[in-house]
């Protein structure tokens, strides 16, 4: 039975696992957190490994030699993770497949290239801010004057992101712990509830709910500030990746 290794910390990773489990395959899926791992399908043919893996750990996992291919479905902004996965594949001689998330066609708001640019932009502006970029770069936003009263953050409802936010000095009343993606209506409700004049997001594409955020910003009369993606490496969309794996490993003959 063919076995694939999937780095699955995104909606694309979960969807890929669900699609592949429709065939006679075994999967090992890596998620950076226990919470991410809990969102993956419950199937006896799927082994979930939760927790961050450095390149050495990835290499050791791959050198066991049982994986037909490694599927990198990490977030478009997780560049270091992708570089580590690709390097470990090269060292272990395992085929590597990058799953790409299509970019958004919308260009509303102010587009910048880094979180520090967002902080610099907001330092010169007044008004509350709804930050929807996750917990990884929260420290950059503490450079904004008056951030303690102005900044509301929407992060995953998991212990580690909440702990990070509290340790940085965010009060519980400024922390919104929810799992996305979110509808336009919910984004609009949060903009109104927080009185935010600005919504900060990343170019997470349709899968990350960017169109719904931008539509809510327009309806609220607020302004979006979007962190653009790093340059996109070669790869395949989710649909292309599924077809590629099915065809190259003759999975059609193993359809359940």
Coordinates of C-alpha atoms in Angstrom, one line a residue:
X1 CA 0.0 0.0 0.0
X2 CA 1.4 3.4 -1.1
X3 CA 2.2 5.8 1.7
X4 CA 2.5 9.6 1.5
X5 CA 3.9 12.2 4.0
X6 CA 1.7 15.3 4.2
X7 CA 2.7 18.6 6.0
X8 CA -0.9 19.5 6.6
X9 CA -1.3 22.6 8.7
X10 CA -3.7 24.3 6.3
X11 CA -7.2 23.8 4.8
X12 CA -5.4 22.5 1.7
X13 CA -3.5 19.9 3.8
X14 CA -6.7 18.7 5.4
X15 CA -8.5 18.5 2.0
X16 CA -5.6 16.6 0.5
X17 CA -5.7 14.0 3.3
X18 CA -9.4 13.6 2.9
X19 CA -9.1 13.1 -0.9
X20 CA -6.2 10.6 -0.7
X21 CA -8.0 8.6 1.9
X22 CA -10.5 7.7 -0.8
X23 CA -7.8 5.4 -2.2
X24 CA -5.9 2.4 -0.7
X25 CA -3.1 4.5 0.7
X26 CA -1.5 5.2 4.1
X27 CA -0.8 8.7 5.2
X28 CA 1.4 10.3 7.8
X29 CA 0.4 13.9 8.4
X30 CA 2.5 16.5 10.3
X31 CA 0.8 19.4 12.0
X32 CA 2.7 22.1 13.9
X33 CA 0.3 22.1 16.8
X34 CA -2.0 19.5 18.6
X35 CA -4.9 21.7 17.7
X36 CA -4.0 21.6 14.0
X37 CA -3.6 17.8 14.3
X38 CA -7.1 17.5 15.8
X39 CA -8.6 19.0 12.7
X40 CA -7.3 16.2 10.4
X41 CA -9.6 13.3 9.4
X42 CA -10.0 10.4 11.8
X43 CA -9.0 7.3 9.9
X44 CA -7.0 4.2 10.9
X45 CA -4.8 4.7 7.8
X46 CA -3.8 8.2 8.9
X47 CA -1.0 8.7 11.4
X48 CA -0.9 12.3 12.8
X49 CA 2.3 13.7 14.2
X50 CA 1.7 17.0 16.1
X51 CA 4.5 19.4 17.0
X52 CA 7.1 21.5 15.1
X53 CA 9.7 19.5 13.2
X54 CA 13.1 21.0 12.4
X55 CA 15.0 19.9 9.3
X56 CA 16.9 17.2 11.2
X57 CA 13.6 15.7 12.4
X58 CA 12.1 15.8 8.9
X59 CA 15.2 14.2 7.5
X60 CA 15.1 11.4 10.1
X61 CA 11.4 10.7 9.3
X62 CA 12.0 10.6 5.6
X63 CA 15.1 8.4 5.8
X64 CA 12.9 5.6 7.0
X65 CA 12.2 5.3 3.3
X66 CA 8.6 4.4 3.3
X67 CA 7.1 7.5 1.7
X68 CA 6.4 7.6 -2.0
X69 CA 6.2 11.4 -2.0
X70 CA 6.2 14.3 0.4
X71 CA 3.4 16.8 0.0
X72 CA 4.1 20.3 1.3
X73 CA 0.8 21.9 2.1
X74 CA 2.1 24.4 4.6
X75 CA 0.9 28.0 4.7
X76 CA 2.0 30.3 1.9
X77 CA 3.8 32.5 4.5
X78 CA 5.6 29.5 6.1
X79 CA 8.7 29.9 4.0
X80 CA 11.1 28.5 6.5
X81 CA 9.0 25.4 6.9
X82 CA 8.9 24.8 3.1
X83 CA 12.6 25.3 2.8
X84 CA 13.3 22.8 5.5
X85 CA 10.9 20.2 4.0
X86 CA 12.4 20.6 0.5
X87 CA 16.0 20.3 1.9
X88 CA 15.1 17.2 3.9
X89 CA 13.5 15.7 0.7
X90 CA 16.7 16.4 -1.2
X91 CA 18.9 14.8 1.5
X92 CA 16.7 11.7 1.8
X93 CA 16.0 11.3 -1.9
X94 CA 12.2 11.6 -1.4
X95 CA 10.1 13.2 -4.2
X96 CA 8.8 16.6 -3.1
X97 CA 5.4 18.2 -4.2
X98 CA 4.5 21.8 -3.2
X99 CA 0.7 22.5 -3.0
X100 CA 0.0 26.1 -3.8
X101 CA -2.8 28.3 -2.7
X102 CA -4.1 30.6 -5.5
X103 CA -3.4 34.3 -4.9
X104 CA -6.3 36.7 -4.4
X105 CA -7.3 38.8 -7.4
X106 CA -8.6 41.6 -5.2
X107 CA -6.3 44.5 -4.4
X108 CA -8.4 46.6 -2.1
X109 CA -6.7 48.6 0.7
X110 CA -3.0 49.2 1.3
X111 CA -0.6 46.4 0.3
X112 CA 2.8 46.0 2.0
X113 CA 5.5 43.4 2.2
X114 CA 6.1 42.9 5.9
X115 CA 4.4 43.2 9.3
X116 CA 6.9 45.9 10.3
X117 CA 5.6 48.0 7.3
X118 CA 2.1 47.5 8.7
X119 CA 3.2 48.7 12.1
X120 CA 4.9 51.8 10.6
X121 CA 1.8 52.6 8.5
X122 CA -0.5 52.4 11.5
X123 CA 1.8 54.4 13.8
X124 CA 1.0 57.4 11.7
X125 CA -2.8 56.8 11.8
X126 CA -5.4 57.0 14.6
X127 CA -8.1 54.5 15.3
X128 CA -8.7 51.0 16.5
X129 CA -7.2 48.0 14.7
X130 CA -8.5 44.5 14.1
X131 CA -5.4 42.2 13.6
X132 CA -6.2 38.9 11.8
X133 CA -2.7 37.7 10.9
X134 CA -2.3 35.2 13.7
X135 CA 0.0 35.1 16.7
X136 CA 3.4 34.6 15.0
X137 CA 4.2 38.3 14.5
X138 CA 2.4 39.9 17.4
X139 CA 5.6 41.5 18.8
X140 CA 6.0 43.7 15.6
X141 CA 2.6 45.3 16.4
X142 CA 3.6 46.4 19.9
X143 CA 5.7 49.1 18.3
X144 CA 2.4 51.0 17.4
X145 CA 1.8 53.9 19.7
X146 CA -1.1 53.1 22.1
X147 CA -1.3 49.5 20.9
X148 CA -2.6 48.4 24.3
X149 CA -5.8 50.2 23.8
X150 CA -6.0 50.3 20.0
X151 CA -5.2 46.7 19.0
X152 CA -7.7 43.8 18.9
X153 CA -6.2 40.5 17.9
X154 CA -8.0 37.4 16.4
X155 CA -5.9 34.3 17.0
X156 CA -6.5 30.5 17.1
X157 CA -8.3 29.2 20.2
X158 CA -5.3 27.2 21.3
X159 CA -3.2 27.5 24.5
X160 CA 0.1 28.5 22.9
X161 CA -1.1 31.5 20.9
X162 CA -3.2 32.8 23.8
X163 CA -0.2 32.4 26.1
X164 CA 2.0 34.3 23.7
X165 CA -0.5 37.2 23.5
X166 CA -0.9 37.4 27.3
X167 CA 2.9 37.4 27.8
X168 CA 3.3 40.2 25.4
X169 CA 0.8 42.3 27.4
X170 CA -2.4 41.9 25.5
X171 CA -5.4 42.1 27.9
X172 CA -8.0 39.3 27.7
X173 CA -10.5 41.9 26.4
X174 CA -8.4 42.5 23.3
X175 CA -8.0 38.8 22.4
X176 CA -10.6 37.1 20.1
X177 CA -9.8 33.4 20.0
X178 CA -11.6 31.7 17.1
X179 CA -11.0 29.2 14.3
X180 CA -11.5 30.6 10.8
X181 CA -12.1 31.2 8.0
X182 CA -14.9 33.6 8.7
X183 CA -18.0 34.8 6.8
X184 CA -18.3 38.4 5.7
X185 CA -21.1 38.9 8.3
X186 CA -18.9 37.8 11.2
X187 CA -16.0 39.9 10.0
X188 CA -18.3 42.9 9.8
X189 CA -19.7 42.2 13.3
X190 CA -16.2 42.1 14.8
X191 CA -15.2 45.3 13.0
X192 CA -18.3 47.0 14.5
X193 CA -17.9 45.4 17.9
X194 CA -14.2 46.6 18.2
X195 CA -14.8 50.0 16.5
X196 CA -11.9 49.2 14.2
X197 CA -11.0 51.6 11.5
X198 CA -8.4 49.2 10.1
X199 CA -8.3 45.5 9.5
X200 CA -4.9 43.9 9.1
X201 CA -4.6 40.6 7.2
X202 CA -2.4 38.6 5.0
X203 CA -2.9 37.6 1.3
X204 CA -4.2 34.2 2.4
X205 CA -6.4 33.9 -0.7
X206 CA -9.9 32.5 -0.9
X207 CA -9.1 29.5 1.3
X208 CA -8.0 32.0 4.1
X209 CA -11.1 34.1 3.8
X210 CA -9.5 37.2 2.3
X211 CA -12.5 38.1 0.0
X212 CA -14.8 38.0 3.0
X213 CA -12.5 40.2 5.0
X214 CA -12.2 42.8 2.2
X215 CA -16.0 42.8 1.6
X216 CA -16.6 43.4 5.4
X217 CA -14.1 46.2 5.4
X218 CA -15.9 48.0 2.5
X219 CA -19.2 47.6 4.2
X220 CA -17.9 48.9 7.5
X221 CA -16.3 51.9 5.9
X222 CA -12.9 50.8 7.3
X223 CA -9.6 50.3 5.6
X224 CA -7.7 47.0 4.9
X225 CA -3.9 46.7 5.2
X226 CA -2.7 43.5 3.5
X227 CA 0.7 41.8 3.9
X228 CA 1.5 40.4 0.5
X229 CA 3.0 36.9 0.0
X230 CA 6.6 36.1 -0.5
X231 CA 7.5 35.1 -4.1
X232 CA 5.7 31.9 -5.0
X233 CA 7.8 28.8 -5.6
X234 CA 6.9 26.2 -8.3
X235 CA 4.1 23.8 -7.4
X236 CA 0.6 22.6 -8.1
X237 CA -2.8 23.7 -6.9
X238 CA -4.7 21.3 -4.6
X239 CA -6.8 19.9 -7.6
X240 CA -3.6 19.5 -9.7
X241 CA -1.8 17.8 -6.9
X242 CA -4.5 15.2 -6.3
X243 CA -4.6 14.4 -10.1
X244 CA -0.7 14.2 -10.1
X245 CA -0.6 11.8 -7.2
X246 CA -3.4 9.6 -8.5
X247 CA -1.9 9.4 -12.0
X248 CA 1.8 9.0 -11.0
X249 CA 1.2 6.4 -8.3
X250 CA -1.6 4.5 -10.2
X251 CA -4.1 5.2 -7.4
X252 CA -7.1 4.9 -9.7
X253 CA -6.5 1.2 -9.5
X254 CA -6.7 1.4 -5.7
X255 CA -9.9 3.4 -5.5
X256 CA -12.0 2.4 -2.4

